[in-house]
Coordinates of C-alpha atoms in Angstrom, one line a residue:
X1 CA 116.5 57.1 160.0
X2 CA 117.9 56.4 156.4
X3 CA 120.9 54.1 156.0
X4 CA 122.2 56.6 154.2
X5 CA 122.1 59.5 157.0
X6 CA 123.7 57.0 159.3
X7 CA 126.7 56.4 156.9
X8 CA 126.8 60.1 156.9
X9 CA 127.1 60.3 160.6
X10 CA 129.2 57.3 160.8
X11 CA 132.6 59.6 160.6
X12 CA 135.2 58.3 162.7
X13 CA 139.1 58.9 163.2
X14 CA 138.8 62.3 161.7
X15 CA 139.8 65.3 163.9
X16 CA 139.6 69.0 163.7
X17 CA 142.4 71.5 164.0
X18 CA 143.7 71.7 167.7
X19 CA 141.6 74.7 169.5
X20 CA 140.7 75.7 172.8
X21 CA 143.9 75.3 174.7
X22 CA 146.2 77.6 176.7
X23 CA 149.0 78.8 174.5
X24 CA 151.3 79.8 177.2
X25 CA 150.1 76.8 179.8
X26 CA 151.0 74.1 177.3
X27 CA 154.5 75.9 176.5
X28 CA 157.0 74.8 179.0
X29 CA 159.6 76.4 177.2
X30 CA 158.3 79.7 176.9
X31 CA 157.4 79.9 180.3
X32 CA 160.9 79.0 181.2
X33 CA 161.8 82.0 179.3
X34 CA 159.6 84.5 181.1
X35 CA 160.5 83.4 184.3
X36 CA 164.4 83.6 183.8
X37 CA 163.5 87.1 182.7
X38 CA 161.4 87.9 185.5
X39 CA 158.5 88.5 183.2
X40 CA 155.2 88.8 185.2
X41 CA 153.1 86.9 182.9
X42 CA 149.6 87.3 184.6
X43 CA 148.8 89.5 181.6
X44 CA 150.2 87.4 178.9
X45 CA 148.6 84.4 180.4
X46 CA 145.1 86.1 180.0
X47 CA 146.1 86.9 176.3
X48 CA 147.3 83.3 175.6
X49 CA 144.0 82.0 176.7
X50 CA 142.0 84.3 174.5
X51 CA 144.3 83.7 171.6
X52 CA 143.8 79.6 172.0
X53 CA 139.8 80.0 172.0
X54 CA 138.6 78.2 169.0
X55 CA 136.3 81.7 168.3
X56 CA 139.9 83.4 168.0
X57 CA 141.4 80.9 165.8
X58 CA 137.7 80.9 163.4
X59 CA 138.9 84.8 163.1
X60 CA 142.0 83.9 161.8
X61 CA 140.5 81.5 159.1
X62 CA 137.7 84.3 158.1
X63 CA 140.0 87.1 158.0
X64 CA 142.2 85.0 155.4
X65 CA 139.5 83.6 153.6
X66 CA 137.6 86.8 153.3
X67 CA 140.9 89.1 151.7
X68 CA 141.1 92.7 151.5
X69 CA 139.3 94.7 149.0
X70 CA 140.7 98.0 146.9
X71 CA 138.3 100.9 146.4
X72 CA 139.7 103.3 144.4
X73 CA 137.0 105.6 143.5
X74 CA 133.9 106.2 145.4
X75 CA 130.4 105.9 143.5
X76 CA 130.8 109.8 142.2
X77 CA 134.5 109.0 140.8
X78 CA 136.2 110.6 143.5
X79 CA 139.5 109.3 144.2
X80 CA 139.4 107.6 147.7
X81 CA 142.4 104.7 147.7
X82 CA 140.6 103.0 150.3
X83 CA 141.0 99.2 151.5
X84 CA 138.3 97.5 153.0
X85 CA 139.0 94.5 155.5
X86 CA 136.7 91.9 157.0
X87 CA 135.6 92.6 160.5
X88 CA 137.6 89.7 161.8
X89 CA 140.9 91.0 160.8
X90 CA 140.0 94.7 162.6
X91 CA 139.1 92.0 165.9
X92 CA 142.4 90.5 165.6
X93 CA 144.3 93.5 165.2
X94 CA 142.3 95.7 168.0
X95 CA 143.5 92.4 170.0
X96 CA 146.9 92.9 169.8
X97 CA 147.0 96.7 169.9
X98 CA 144.8 96.7 173.2
X99 CA 147.0 94.3 174.7
X100 CA 149.8 97.1 174.5
X101 CA 152.2 95.2 172.4
X102 CA 153.0 97.8 169.7
X103 CA 154.7 99.7 172.0
X104 CA 156.0 98.0 174.8
X105 CA 159.6 97.8 173.9
X106 CA 159.7 101.7 174.0
X107 CA 157.8 102.3 177.1
X108 CA 159.2 102.7 180.5
X109 CA 162.7 102.5 179.2
X110 CA 163.8 101.6 182.8
X111 CA 161.6 98.2 183.1
X112 CA 163.0 95.3 182.8
X113 CA 162.3 92.6 180.5
X114 CA 159.9 94.7 178.6
X115 CA 161.2 93.4 175.4
X116 CA 160.8 89.5 176.6
X117 CA 157.2 90.3 177.5
X118 CA 156.5 91.8 174.0
X119 CA 158.2 89.1 172.1
X120 CA 156.2 86.5 174.0
X121 CA 152.9 88.4 173.3
X122 CA 153.9 88.7 169.5
X123 CA 155.2 84.8 169.3
X124 CA 151.4 83.8 170.8
X125 CA 149.7 86.0 168.6
X126 CA 151.7 84.6 165.6
X127 CA 150.4 81.3 166.4
X128 CA 146.7 82.1 165.5
X129 CA 147.3 84.4 162.9
X130 CA 150.5 86.0 161.1
X131 CA 149.0 88.7 158.9
X132 CA 147.9 91.3 161.3
X133 CA 151.2 91.2 162.7
X134 CA 152.8 93.0 159.5
X135 CA 151.6 96.6 160.3
X136 CA 152.1 95.8 164.1
X137 CA 155.5 95.4 163.0
X138 CA 156.2 98.2 161.2
X139 CA 154.8 100.6 163.4
X140 CA 156.4 99.6 166.8
X141 CA 159.8 99.5 164.3
X142 CA 158.8 103.1 163.3
X143 CA 158.6 104.4 166.9
X144 CA 162.7 104.8 167.6
X145 CA 163.1 106.6 164.3
X146 CA 160.0 109.1 165.0
X147 CA 161.6 109.6 168.4
X148 CA 164.4 111.2 167.1
X149 CA 162.2 113.6 164.9
X150 CA 161.2 116.3 167.9
X151 CA 158.5 118.1 165.6
X152 CA 156.8 115.1 164.1
X153 CA 157.4 113.0 167.7
X154 CA 155.2 115.8 169.4
X155 CA 152.4 115.4 166.9
X156 CA 152.3 111.7 166.9
X157 CA 154.2 110.0 169.7
X158 CA 150.9 109.8 172.1
X159 CA 148.8 108.4 169.6
X160 CA 151.7 105.8 168.3
X161 CA 152.3 104.6 171.8
X162 CA 148.5 104.8 172.5
X163 CA 147.1 100.9 173.4
X164 CA 143.4 102.0 171.9
X165 CA 142.5 100.5 168.4
X166 CA 141.2 102.7 165.8
X167 CA 140.0 101.3 162.4
X168 CA 138.8 104.9 161.0
X169 CA 140.5 106.3 157.8
X170 CA 140.6 109.6 158.9
X171 CA 144.0 112.5 159.1
X172 CA 145.9 111.7 161.7
X173 CA 144.7 114.5 164.0
X174 CA 141.5 112.9 164.1
X175 CA 142.5 109.6 165.1
X176 CA 143.1 108.2 168.7
X177 CA 145.8 105.7 167.4
X178 CA 148.3 105.3 164.3
X179 CA 149.8 102.7 162.4
X180 CA 152.9 103.2 160.2
X181 CA 153.8 101.2 157.0
X182 CA 156.9 101.5 154.7
X183 CA 157.8 101.8 151.3
X184 CA 161.4 100.9 149.6
X185 CA 161.1 98.3 146.8
X186 CA 160.7 99.4 143.5
X187 CA 160.2 97.4 140.3
X188 CA 163.6 97.9 138.5
X189 CA 165.8 97.4 142.0
X190 CA 163.9 94.7 144.5
X191 CA 166.5 94.5 147.4
X192 CA 168.9 96.8 145.4
X193 CA 167.2 100.1 147.1
X194 CA 170.0 102.4 145.6
X195 CA 168.4 101.6 142.3
X196 CA 165.6 103.7 143.2
X197 CA 164.3 106.4 140.9
X198 CA 161.5 107.7 143.2
X199 CA 162.1 111.9 143.1
X200 CA 161.5 113.8 146.0
X201 CA 161.5 118.1 145.4
X202 CA 161.6 120.5 147.9
X203 CA 158.4 122.6 148.7
X204 CA 159.3 126.3 147.4
X205 CA 161.5 125.2 144.4
X206 CA 165.5 124.2 144.4
X207 CA 167.1 120.8 144.0
X208 CA 168.0 119.8 147.6
X209 CA 168.5 121.9 150.7
X210 CA 165.4 121.9 152.6
X211 CA 167.0 119.4 155.0
X212 CA 165.7 117.5 158.2
X213 CA 162.0 118.2 158.8
X214 CA 161.6 120.1 155.3
X215 CA 158.4 119.3 153.4
X216 CA 158.8 117.5 149.8
X217 CA 156.6 116.5 146.8
X218 CA 157.5 113.0 145.9
X219 CA 156.8 111.5 142.5
X220 CA 157.5 108.0 141.3
X221 CA 156.4 104.4 142.2
X222 CA 156.5 101.2 144.6
X223 CA 156.5 98.1 143.9
X224 CA 155.6 96.7 147.2
X225 CA 153.9 99.1 149.6
X226 CA 153.3 97.3 153.0
X227 CA 150.0 97.8 154.4
X228 CA 148.5 100.4 152.4
X229 CA 145.9 101.7 154.9
X230 CA 148.2 102.6 157.6
X231 CA 148.1 106.2 158.6
X232 CA 151.6 107.2 157.2
X233 CA 154.6 105.6 155.7
X234 CA 158.1 105.7 155.6
X235 CA 159.4 106.1 152.2
X236 CA 162.6 106.1 150.5
X237 CA 163.4 108.5 147.6
X238 CA 165.8 110.6 145.9
X239 CA 166.6 114.1 146.9
X240 CA 166.1 116.6 143.7
X241 CA 167.5 114.9 140.8
X242 CA 168.0 111.5 139.4
X243 CA 170.9 110.7 140.6
X244 CA 170.3 112.8 143.8
X245 CA 171.4 111.3 147.2
X246 CA 168.3 109.0 149.0
X247 CA 166.3 110.3 151.8
X248 CA 163.7 108.8 154.1
X249 CA 160.5 110.5 153.8
X250 CA 157.3 110.5 156.1
X251 CA 154.4 110.0 154.1
X252 CA 150.9 110.3 155.5
X253 CA 147.7 109.3 153.7
X254 CA 146.2 112.7 154.3
X255 CA 147.3 116.1 154.1
X256 CA 147.3 118.6 157.0
X257 CA 144.6 120.5 155.3
X258 CA 142.2 117.5 155.3
X259 CA 142.5 116.5 151.6
X260 CA 143.9 113.4 150.5
X261 CA 147.7 112.6 149.8
X262 CA 148.6 111.8 146.3
X263 CA 149.4 108.1 147.0
X264 CA 147.3 106.3 144.7
X265 CA 146.9 102.7 145.1
X266 CA 147.4 100.9 141.7
X267 CA 146.6 97.2 142.7
X268 CA 146.6 94.9 146.0
X269 CA 149.2 92.0 145.3
X270 CA 147.7 88.5 145.0
X271 CA 150.0 86.6 147.2
X272 CA 150.8 83.2 148.1
X273 CA 150.2 83.5 151.9
X274 CA 149.7 86.4 154.2
X275 CA 146.2 86.7 152.7
X276 CA 144.7 88.5 155.6
X277 CA 147.1 91.5 154.8
X278 CA 147.5 94.1 152.2
X279 CA 150.3 94.6 150.1
X280 CA 150.2 97.1 147.5
X281 CA 151.6 99.1 144.2
X282 CA 151.2 102.7 144.7
X283 CA 152.0 105.7 142.3
X284 CA 152.9 108.9 143.9
X285 CA 151.5 112.1 142.5
X286 CA 153.1 115.4 144.2
X287 CA 152.9 113.5 147.5
X288 CA 153.4 115.7 150.7
X289 CA 156.5 114.1 152.6
X290 CA 158.6 115.1 155.3
X291 CA 162.5 114.1 155.3
X292 CA 163.3 111.9 158.6
X293 CA 167.0 111.8 159.3
X294 CA 169.6 113.7 157.2
X295 CA 170.1 114.2 153.5
X296 CA 171.5 111.1 151.9
X297 CA 171.2 108.8 155.1
X298 CA 167.7 107.5 153.4
X299 CA 169.1 104.0 153.4
X300 CA 170.6 103.6 157.1
X301 CA 167.9 105.4 158.3
X302 CA 165.3 102.7 156.7
X303 CA 167.8 100.1 157.6
X304 CA 167.5 100.8 161.2
X305 CA 163.8 100.4 160.6
X306 CA 164.5 96.8 159.2
X307 CA 166.6 95.5 162.0
X308 CA 163.5 95.9 164.3
X309 CA 161.3 94.2 161.4
X310 CA 164.1 91.4 161.1
X311 CA 163.7 90.4 164.3
X312 CA 160.3 90.1 164.5
X313 CA 160.2 87.9 161.3
X314 CA 162.5 85.5 163.1
X315 CA 159.6 85.5 166.0
X316 CA 156.8 85.4 163.7
X317 CA 158.7 82.0 161.6
X318 CA 159.2 80.5 165.5
X319 CA 155.6 81.3 166.2
X320 CA 154.6 79.2 163.3
X321 CA 156.7 76.8 163.5
X322 CA 155.4 76.2 167.2
X323 CA 151.9 76.5 165.8
X324 CA 152.6 74.0 163.1
X325 CA 154.6 71.4 166.0
X326 CA 151.4 71.7 168.1
X327 CA 149.2 70.6 165.6
X328 CA 150.9 67.8 164.3
X329 CA 151.2 66.4 167.8
X330 CA 148.0 66.9 168.9
X331 CA 146.6 65.3 165.5
X332 CA 149.0 62.2 165.8
X333 CA 147.9 61.8 169.7
X334 CA 144.7 61.2 168.1
X335 CA 144.8 59.9 165.0
X336 CA 145.0 55.6 164.4
X337 CA 146.8 53.9 161.5
X338 CA 147.7 50.7 161.3
X339 CA 146.3 49.8 164.6
X340 CA 148.1 52.5 166.6
X341 CA 147.8 56.1 167.4
X342 CA 150.5 58.1 164.9
X343 CA 152.7 59.3 167.8
X344 CA 153.2 55.9 168.9
X345 CA 154.8 54.8 165.4
X346 CA 158.8 54.6 165.2
X347 CA 159.3 56.8 162.1
X348 CA 156.1 59.2 163.2
X349 CA 157.9 59.6 166.3
X350 CA 161.3 60.4 164.8
X351 CA 159.4 63.2 162.7
X352 CA 157.7 64.9 165.5
X353 CA 160.6 64.8 167.9
X354 CA 162.7 66.5 164.9
X355 CA 159.7 69.1 164.7
X356 CA 159.8 69.8 168.6
X357 CA 163.6 70.2 168.6
X358 CA 163.5 72.6 165.7
X359 CA 160.6 74.3 167.4
X360 CA 162.3 74.9 170.6
X361 CA 165.6 76.0 169.1
X362 CA 164.0 78.7 167.1
X363 CA 162.2 79.9 170.1
X364 CA 165.2 79.8 172.2
X365 CA 167.1 81.9 169.7
X366 CA 164.2 84.3 169.0
X367 CA 164.4 85.3 172.7
X368 CA 167.8 85.5 173.3
X369 CA 167.6 88.2 170.5
X370 CA 165.0 90.0 172.2
X371 CA 166.9 90.3 175.4
X372 CA 169.9 91.5 173.2
X373 CA 167.8 94.7 171.9
X374 CA 166.8 95.3 175.5
X375 CA 170.6 95.1 176.9
X376 CA 171.8 97.0 173.8
X377 CA 169.3 100.0 174.3
X378 CA 170.6 100.0 177.9
X379 CA 174.1 100.9 176.6
X380 CA 177.8 99.9 176.9
X381 CA 177.0 96.0 176.3
X382 CA 179.2 94.9 173.2
X383 CA 178.1 91.5 173.4
X384 CA 174.3 92.3 173.1
X385 CA 175.4 94.7 170.5
X386 CA 177.2 91.9 168.5
X387 CA 174.0 89.8 169.4
X388 CA 171.7 92.1 167.7
X389 CA 173.7 93.0 164.7
X390 CA 175.0 90.1 163.5
X391 CA 172.4 87.2 165.2
X392 CA 169.4 89.3 163.7
X393 CA 170.3 88.6 160.4
X394 CA 171.8 85.5 160.9
X395 CA 168.5 84.2 162.5
X396 CA 166.5 85.3 160.0
X397 CA 168.1 83.5 157.3
X398 CA 168.1 80.2 159.1
X399 CA 165.1 80.3 161.3
X400 CA 162.6 81.5 158.1
X401 CA 164.0 79.0 155.9
X402 CA 163.8 76.4 158.5
X403 CA 159.8 77.4 159.0
X404 CA 159.3 76.8 155.1
X405 CA 160.6 73.3 155.8
X406 CA 158.8 72.7 158.9
X407 CA 155.3 73.6 157.8
X408 CA 155.4 71.7 154.9
X409 CA 156.5 68.5 156.9
X410 CA 153.6 69.1 159.6
X411 CA 151.4 69.4 156.7
X412 CA 152.1 65.9 155.8
X413 CA 151.4 64.8 159.1
X414 CA 147.6 65.3 158.4
X415 CA 148.3 63.5 154.7
X416 CA 145.3 64.9 152.4
X417 CA 143.5 66.7 155.3
X418 CA 146.5 68.8 155.4
X419 CA 146.6 69.7 152.0
X420 CA 143.1 71.3 151.9
X421 CA 142.8 75.2 152.2
X422 CA 141.0 74.6 155.2
X423 CA 143.5 73.1 157.2
X424 CA 145.4 75.6 159.6
X425 CA 148.5 73.7 158.6
X426 CA 147.8 74.6 155.1
X427 CA 147.8 78.4 155.7
X428 CA 150.9 78.1 157.7
X429 CA 152.7 76.3 154.9
X430 CA 151.6 79.3 152.3
X431 CA 152.2 81.9 155.0
X432 CA 155.8 80.7 156.0
X433 CA 157.5 81.9 152.9
X434 CA 157.2 85.7 153.4
X435 CA 159.3 86.1 156.5
X436 CA 162.3 84.7 154.5
X437 CA 161.7 86.9 151.7
X438 CA 160.3 90.2 153.5
X439 CA 162.9 92.6 154.8
X440 CA 165.9 91.1 152.9
X441 CA 165.9 87.7 151.2
X442 CA 168.3 84.7 152.5
X443 CA 171.2 85.9 150.5
X444 CA 171.0 89.5 151.8
X445 CA 170.9 88.6 155.1
X446 CA 173.7 86.3 154.5
X447 CA 175.6 88.9 153.1
X448 CA 174.6 91.2 155.9
X449 CA 176.3 89.3 158.3
X450 CA 179.4 89.4 156.6
X451 CA 179.2 93.0 155.9
X452 CA 178.4 93.5 159.8
X453 CA 181.4 91.3 160.7
X454 CA 184.2 93.0 158.4
X455 CA 182.7 96.6 159.9
X456 CA 182.6 95.3 163.4
X457 CA 185.8 92.8 163.8
X458 CA 185.3 92.5 167.5
X459 CA 181.8 91.1 167.2
X460 CA 182.5 87.6 166.1
X461 CA 185.0 87.2 168.8
X462 CA 182.5 88.3 171.4
X463 CA 180.1 85.8 169.9
X464 CA 182.8 82.8 170.0
X465 CA 183.5 83.7 173.3
X466 CA 180.1 83.8 174.4
X467 CA 179.6 80.1 172.6
X468 CA 182.6 78.9 174.2
X469 CA 181.5 79.7 177.5
X470 CA 178.7 77.1 176.8
X471 CA 181.0 74.5 175.3
X472 CA 183.2 74.3 178.1
X473 CA 182.3 70.6 178.8
X474 CA 180.4 69.7 175.5
X475 CA 183.2 68.7 173.0
X476 CA 180.7 68.8 169.9
X477 CA 180.0 72.2 170.3
X478 CA 183.7 72.9 170.7
X479 CA 184.4 70.9 167.8
X480 CA 181.7 72.9 165.6
X481 CA 183.3 76.3 167.1
X482 CA 186.5 75.1 165.8
X483 CA 185.3 74.1 162.5
X484 CA 183.5 77.2 161.9
X485 CA 186.4 79.6 163.1
X486 CA 188.2 77.9 160.3
X487 CA 186.1 78.6 157.8
X488 CA 185.8 82.2 158.8
X489 CA 189.4 82.5 158.3
X490 CA 189.2 81.4 154.1
X491 CA 190.5 84.4 152.0
X492 CA 187.6 87.5 151.8
X493 CA 187.2 86.8 148.3
X494 CA 185.6 83.4 148.9
X495 CA 183.5 84.3 151.9
X496 CA 180.8 85.2 149.7
X497 CA 180.4 82.2 148.0
X498 CA 180.4 79.9 151.4
X499 CA 177.9 82.7 153.3
X500 CA 175.1 80.5 153.7
X501 CA 177.3 77.6 154.9
X502 CA 178.8 79.9 157.7
X503 CA 175.6 81.4 158.7
X504 CA 173.8 78.2 158.8
X505 CA 176.6 76.9 161.0
X506 CA 176.6 80.1 163.2
X507 CA 173.2 79.8 163.9
X508 CA 173.1 76.0 164.8
X509 CA 176.0 76.6 167.2
X510 CA 174.0 79.8 168.8
X511 CA 171.1 77.6 169.3
X512 CA 172.8 74.2 170.7
X513 CA 174.4 76.7 173.1
X514 CA 171.0 78.2 174.1
X515 CA 169.6 74.8 174.5
X516 CA 172.5 73.4 176.6
X517 CA 172.4 76.6 179.0
X518 CA 168.2 76.7 179.4
X519 CA 166.9 73.5 178.1
X520 CA 166.8 70.1 179.8
X521 CA 169.6 68.0 179.1
X522 CA 167.9 65.8 177.0
X523 CA 166.5 68.5 174.7
X524 CA 170.3 70.1 174.5
X525 CA 171.9 66.4 173.7
X526 CA 169.1 65.5 171.2
X527 CA 169.5 68.9 169.3
X528 CA 173.8 68.7 169.3
X529 CA 173.4 65.0 168.5
X530 CA 171.3 65.7 165.7
X531 CA 172.6 69.0 164.1
X532 CA 176.3 69.4 164.8
X533 CA 177.1 65.8 165.6
X534 CA 175.2 63.7 162.7
X535 CA 176.7 62.2 159.9
X536 CA 173.8 63.3 157.6
X537 CA 173.9 67.0 159.0
X538 CA 170.9 69.3 158.8
X539 CA 170.6 68.7 155.4
X540 CA 168.3 65.6 155.8
X541 CA 164.5 65.9 155.9
X542 CA 162.9 66.2 159.3
X543 CA 162.7 62.8 160.9
X544 CA 166.0 61.3 158.8
X545 CA 167.8 61.0 162.4
X546 CA 168.9 58.3 164.7
X547 CA 166.6 58.3 167.4
X548 CA 168.1 55.7 169.3
X549 CA 169.7 57.0 172.5
X550 CA 167.4 60.4 172.6
X551 CA 164.6 60.6 174.8
X552 CA 161.7 60.9 172.6
X553 CA 159.0 60.6 175.2
X554 CA 160.4 63.4 177.3
X555 CA 160.8 65.6 174.0
X556 CA 157.5 65.1 172.8
X557 CA 155.9 65.5 176.5
X558 CA 157.5 68.9 176.5
X559 CA 156.6 69.8 173.2
X560 CA 152.8 69.4 174.3
X561 CA 152.1 68.2 177.8
X562 CA 149.1 65.9 177.7

């Protein structure tokens, strides 16, 4: 053997991404959430082991490296508007569907903890691959809307609830299962959906009046059309004329007569992250669509869908934070630097402990939100309604923002190895911003919190009472709650300018209360000390905290048991 060959083989102190581990068995906090909710985790345990396999992580890498390809025409010039995906995408999306996670929250309405079981499955999948969760999220969120449309639901319901995976591009009547996307955003409006100009004319003439369930011809465009290969989309358009009211329409890819609908994909977006998933720009050319909901209620209808998708954004960001924390900690325990493992170096321990605290706080908030959705669906639960309406946009603002910072910090743990595209943490870093942008930016979320509180004045009182119950013997939470209450008493015209501050503090208090209720004391104490009582506050970078007096060993062991 030549000396050069020996040199190439003598690679030391280099370690691959952490794979082939059980995602559920190594997550004490998630197991506690499931046990508390009474979830039988056997099926989830099998799925967690399947997800944690090295081969599944490899599917995620391949699906993001071999991105979707658009084919607008066939070999003879016929318009087909097809998006081709790598088989790895289909395998991952099929795994999720076959696990029953698309429809689980709406199956067996009397079954307890179905939302918690779903949230855990979503959280586990999101630690391995995130793009496949986009069509799954929108399809799930469309179900409660379409259930209120008897004619449509009679045609589609069994296939929306199906656990089968059918990747074929065919008319809906020929499919074993269906996917639903959404189309709101236009060039001139962005988040301002009221600026939309896409028009819907009723079939048979006249400006308006076909009403709910009526067929319309849609013309216009969408600047972001999510998952264009879905079998149908929910689309916002104006009824009849340029200044007409907005409606929400069910727009399939294929017409009932077997012809392709007039939804022309102009191009796929070349995104920073979320590379495995397709996002597009489309033009409508007399596309057939059916009005769902009432005329003039297009925005409230689509916003109801967005309420569910925003929950998924919170969970998806929490999943990325968990994945990044696990990767950073596993690497730091193996990598040697300056005579010690990185995880033994005092300053790195502070960074890792901070990541672990942030990750578990995001999980606890996500699972509490999922429970609120279940309790709210059961009816007559004002506190659950307050959590759902106020804390969903609040959580989306904060957790999604923190995911961007956390994944960046985790990438730095790996040094240059984290900054190359082959690294899992690099993909997490590129992926993280999408949840903060999609379904309403940070500012939109904060303003939505203020809007909810102005319309539902009892909601803030209910939330504060809930937090006070957790703060009875914790003066640091009580002090933070008192200060937040004082901020909310500012004149209304001042609240908008400090909305980010208000929502940040609201979420931190909520997370502190949840950790105090459900996590070991050393986790709650460390979170409160570094988030609510720290003189530097939360605006410091990760690891910029006083770890003296904190049980760092216990925090790291809980994050990833050795």
